[in-house]
CSV table of C-alpha atoms in Angstrom, one decimal:
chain,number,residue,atom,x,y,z
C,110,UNK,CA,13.8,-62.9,4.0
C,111,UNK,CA,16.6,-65.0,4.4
C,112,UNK,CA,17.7,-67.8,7.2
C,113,UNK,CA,21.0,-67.6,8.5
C,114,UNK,CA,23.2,-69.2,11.8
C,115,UNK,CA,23.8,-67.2,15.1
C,116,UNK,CA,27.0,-67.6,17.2
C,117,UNK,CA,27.4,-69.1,20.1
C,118,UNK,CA,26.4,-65.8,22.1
C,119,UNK,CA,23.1,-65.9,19.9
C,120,UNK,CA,24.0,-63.2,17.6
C,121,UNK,CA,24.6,-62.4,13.8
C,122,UNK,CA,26.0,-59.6,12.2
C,123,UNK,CA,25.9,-58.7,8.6
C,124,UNK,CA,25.8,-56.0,6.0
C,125,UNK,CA,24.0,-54.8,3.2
C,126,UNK,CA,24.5,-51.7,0.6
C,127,UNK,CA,21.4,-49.2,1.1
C,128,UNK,CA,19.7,-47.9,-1.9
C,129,UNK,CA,20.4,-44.2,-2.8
C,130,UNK,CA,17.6,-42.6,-1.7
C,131,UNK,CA,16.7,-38.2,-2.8
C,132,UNK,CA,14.4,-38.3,0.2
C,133,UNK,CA,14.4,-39.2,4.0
C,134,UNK,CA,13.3,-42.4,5.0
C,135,UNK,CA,12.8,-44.5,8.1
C,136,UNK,CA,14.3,-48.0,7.5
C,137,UNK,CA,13.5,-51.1,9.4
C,138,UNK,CA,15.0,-54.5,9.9
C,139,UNK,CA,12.9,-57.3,11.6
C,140,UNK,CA,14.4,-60.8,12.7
C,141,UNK,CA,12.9,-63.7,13.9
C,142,UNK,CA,14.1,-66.6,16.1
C,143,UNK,CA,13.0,-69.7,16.5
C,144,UNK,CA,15.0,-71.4,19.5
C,145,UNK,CA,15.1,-75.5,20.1
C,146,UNK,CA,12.7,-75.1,22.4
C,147,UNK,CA,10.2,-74.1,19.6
C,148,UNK,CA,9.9,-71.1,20.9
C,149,UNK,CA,9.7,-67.5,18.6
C,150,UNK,CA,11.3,-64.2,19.3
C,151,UNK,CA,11.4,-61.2,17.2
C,152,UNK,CA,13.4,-57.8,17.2
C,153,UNK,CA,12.6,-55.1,15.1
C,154,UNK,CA,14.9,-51.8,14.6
C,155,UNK,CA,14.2,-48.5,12.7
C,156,UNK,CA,16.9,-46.3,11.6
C,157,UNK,CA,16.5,-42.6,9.6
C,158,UNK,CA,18.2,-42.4,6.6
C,159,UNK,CA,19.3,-39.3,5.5
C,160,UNK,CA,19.8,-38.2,1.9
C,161,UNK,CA,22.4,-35.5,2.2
C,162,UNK,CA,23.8,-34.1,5.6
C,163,UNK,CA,22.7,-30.7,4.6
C,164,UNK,CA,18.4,-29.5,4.8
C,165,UNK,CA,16.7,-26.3,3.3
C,166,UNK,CA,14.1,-24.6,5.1
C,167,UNK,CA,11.7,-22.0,3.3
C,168,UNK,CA,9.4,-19.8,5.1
C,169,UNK,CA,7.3,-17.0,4.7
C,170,UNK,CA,4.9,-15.1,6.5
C,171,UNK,CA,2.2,-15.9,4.2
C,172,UNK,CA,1.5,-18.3,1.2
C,173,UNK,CA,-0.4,-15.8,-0.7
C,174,UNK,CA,-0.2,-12.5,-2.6
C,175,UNK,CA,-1.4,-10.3,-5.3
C,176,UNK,CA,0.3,-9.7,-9.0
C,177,UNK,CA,2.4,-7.1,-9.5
C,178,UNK,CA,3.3,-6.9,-5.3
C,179,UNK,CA,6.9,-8.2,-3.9
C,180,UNK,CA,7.0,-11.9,-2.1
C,181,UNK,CA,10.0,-12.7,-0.2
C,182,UNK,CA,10.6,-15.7,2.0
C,183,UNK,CA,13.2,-16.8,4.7
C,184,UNK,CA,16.0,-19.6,3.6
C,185,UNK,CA,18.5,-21.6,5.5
C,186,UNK,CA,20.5,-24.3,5.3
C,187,UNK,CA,21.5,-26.5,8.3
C,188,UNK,CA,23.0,-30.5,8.7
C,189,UNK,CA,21.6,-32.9,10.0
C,190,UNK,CA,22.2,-31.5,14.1
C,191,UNK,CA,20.2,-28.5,13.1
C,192,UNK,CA,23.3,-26.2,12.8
C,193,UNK,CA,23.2,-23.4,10.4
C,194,UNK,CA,25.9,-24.5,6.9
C,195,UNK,CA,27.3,-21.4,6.3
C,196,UNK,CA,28.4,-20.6,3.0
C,197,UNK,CA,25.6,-22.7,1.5
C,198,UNK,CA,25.1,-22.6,-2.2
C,199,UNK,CA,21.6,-23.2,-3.4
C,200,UNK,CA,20.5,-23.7,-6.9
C,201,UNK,CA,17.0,-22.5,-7.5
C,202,UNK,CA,14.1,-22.9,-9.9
C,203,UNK,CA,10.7,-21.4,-9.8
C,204,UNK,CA,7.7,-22.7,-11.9
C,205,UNK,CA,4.4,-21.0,-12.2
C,206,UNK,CA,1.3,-23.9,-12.3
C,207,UNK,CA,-2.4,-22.6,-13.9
C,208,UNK,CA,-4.8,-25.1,-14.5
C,209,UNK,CA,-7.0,-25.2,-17.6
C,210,UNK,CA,-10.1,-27.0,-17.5
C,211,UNK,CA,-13.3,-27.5,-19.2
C,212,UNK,CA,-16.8,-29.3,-18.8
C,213,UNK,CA,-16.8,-32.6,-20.8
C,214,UNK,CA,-19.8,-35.0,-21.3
C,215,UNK,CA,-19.1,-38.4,-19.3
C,216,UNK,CA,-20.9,-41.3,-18.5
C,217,UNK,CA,-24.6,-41.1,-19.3
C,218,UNK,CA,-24.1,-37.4,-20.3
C,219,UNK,CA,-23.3,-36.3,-16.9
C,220,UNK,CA,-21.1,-33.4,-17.2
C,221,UNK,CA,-17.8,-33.7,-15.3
C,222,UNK,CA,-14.5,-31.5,-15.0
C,223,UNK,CA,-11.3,-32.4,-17.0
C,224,UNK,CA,-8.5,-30.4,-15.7
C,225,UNK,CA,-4.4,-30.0,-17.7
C,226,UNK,CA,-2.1,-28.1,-15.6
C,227,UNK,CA,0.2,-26.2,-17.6
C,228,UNK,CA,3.5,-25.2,-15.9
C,229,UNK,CA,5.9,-22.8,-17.3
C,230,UNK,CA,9.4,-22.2,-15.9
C,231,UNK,CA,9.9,-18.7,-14.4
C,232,UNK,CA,13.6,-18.6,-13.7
C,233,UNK,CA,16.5,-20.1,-12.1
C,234,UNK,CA,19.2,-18.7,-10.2
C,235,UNK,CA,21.8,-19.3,-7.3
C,236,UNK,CA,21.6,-18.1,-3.4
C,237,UNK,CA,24.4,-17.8,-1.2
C,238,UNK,CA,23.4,-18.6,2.5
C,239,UNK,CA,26.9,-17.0,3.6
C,240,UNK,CA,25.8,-17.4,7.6
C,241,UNK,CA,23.5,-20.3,6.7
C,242,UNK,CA,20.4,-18.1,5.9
C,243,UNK,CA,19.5,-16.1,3.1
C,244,UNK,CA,16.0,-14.0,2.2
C,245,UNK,CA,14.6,-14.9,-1.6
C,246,UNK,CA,12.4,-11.8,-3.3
C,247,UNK,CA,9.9,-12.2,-6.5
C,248,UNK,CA,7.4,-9.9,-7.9
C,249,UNK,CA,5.0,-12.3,-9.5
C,250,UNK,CA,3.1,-10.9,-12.7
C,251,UNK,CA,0.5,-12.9,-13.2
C,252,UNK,CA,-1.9,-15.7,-11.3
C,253,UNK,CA,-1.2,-18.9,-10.5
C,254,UNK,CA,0.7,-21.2,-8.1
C,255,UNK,CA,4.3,-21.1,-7.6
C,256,UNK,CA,6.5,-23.6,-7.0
C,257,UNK,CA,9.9,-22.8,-5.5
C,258,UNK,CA,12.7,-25.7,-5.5
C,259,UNK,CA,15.7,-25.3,-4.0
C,260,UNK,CA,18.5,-27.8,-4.1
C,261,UNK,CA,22.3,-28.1,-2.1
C,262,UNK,CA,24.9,-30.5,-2.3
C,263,UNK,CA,26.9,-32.1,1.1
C,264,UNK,CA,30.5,-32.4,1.4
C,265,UNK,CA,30.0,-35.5,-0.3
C,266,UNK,CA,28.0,-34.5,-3.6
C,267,UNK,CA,25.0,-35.8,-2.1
C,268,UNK,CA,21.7,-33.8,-3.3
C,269,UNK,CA,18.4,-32.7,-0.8
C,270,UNK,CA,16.2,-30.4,-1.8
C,271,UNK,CA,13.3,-28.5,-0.8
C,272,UNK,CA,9.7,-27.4,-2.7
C,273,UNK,CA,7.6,-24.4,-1.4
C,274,UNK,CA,4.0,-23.4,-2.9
C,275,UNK,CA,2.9,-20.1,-2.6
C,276,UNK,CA,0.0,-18.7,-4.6
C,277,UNK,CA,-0.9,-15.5,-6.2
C,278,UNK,CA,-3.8,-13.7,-7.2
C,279,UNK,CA,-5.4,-12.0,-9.7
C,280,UNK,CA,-8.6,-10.8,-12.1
C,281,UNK,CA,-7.8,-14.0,-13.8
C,282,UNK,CA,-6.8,-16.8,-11.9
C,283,UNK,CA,-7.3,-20.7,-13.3
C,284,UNK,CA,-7.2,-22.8,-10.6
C,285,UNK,CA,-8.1,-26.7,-11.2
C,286,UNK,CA,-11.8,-27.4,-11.3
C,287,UNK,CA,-13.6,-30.5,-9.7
C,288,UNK,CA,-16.9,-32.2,-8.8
């Protein structure tokens, strides 16, 4: 909030440096006038702010499967019109998430849930989206919830990147336990 003079047409211009942001965000800049009349007007204006001119999509026909059976999911890689970025290089890592909880005495010896998750890193590796899509495989071994993250740089060195969960089950699957 700051006060400042309009010209004679009733206008200001100015600048400021926007933060560097690893997400999208919708920015907004309010101003208020008070003319010598006493009289107020405000303008308000919203602007998305991009953090990379490149965007990773991840889909698959389902979220779940079974140990020891192949997952594969749909990748690509477009700018910020929605066209495909050909020749995209993605970096990859994928996590696997199991919970481990236990029943703890709490508050007037009422039992209660205490959950840890425990996350391991499965692997990382690199996809080429030569015509802007790609198709990522993995046979999962045991339970759990996966995470998939998949990063990409623009022209600039800018960085977006993408998460997908999928789950996987088995005999022995420790998911997180509440009340």
């Amino acid at each position: 909030s700051s006060k400042i003079e309009l010209d004679e047409k009733g206008s200001k211009t100015f600048d400021f440096t926007m933060p560097s942001l690893n997400y999208s965000a919708f920015l907004y800049v309010q101003a208020g006038v008070l003319s010598p009349q006493n009289q107020q007007l405000f303008a308000r204006k919203g602007v998305s702010v991009l953090p990379a001119d490149i965007f990773i999509g991840v889909k698959s026909g389902d979220n779940m499967t079974e140990a020891g059976k192949p997952f594969t999911a749909d990748i690509v890689a477009v700018n910020a019109e929605g066209k495909l970025r050909a020749g995209a290089i993605l970096q990859g890592n994928l996590k696997r998430r199991e919970y481990v909880s236990v029943r703890k005495t709490g508050v007037a010896g009422r039992l209660e849930w205490v959950s840890e998750a425990k996350t391991e890193d499965i692997s990382s590796f690199t996809i080429t989206a030569s015509d802007g899509k790609a198709q990522w495989g993995f046979t999962p071994e045991k339970a759990g919830s996966y995470i998939l993250t998949l990063k990409a740089q623009d022209e600039q060195g800018r960085v977006n990147y993408t998460n997908f969960y999928f789950y996987v089950t088995e005999g022995d699957a420790y998911w997180k336990q509440t009340d």
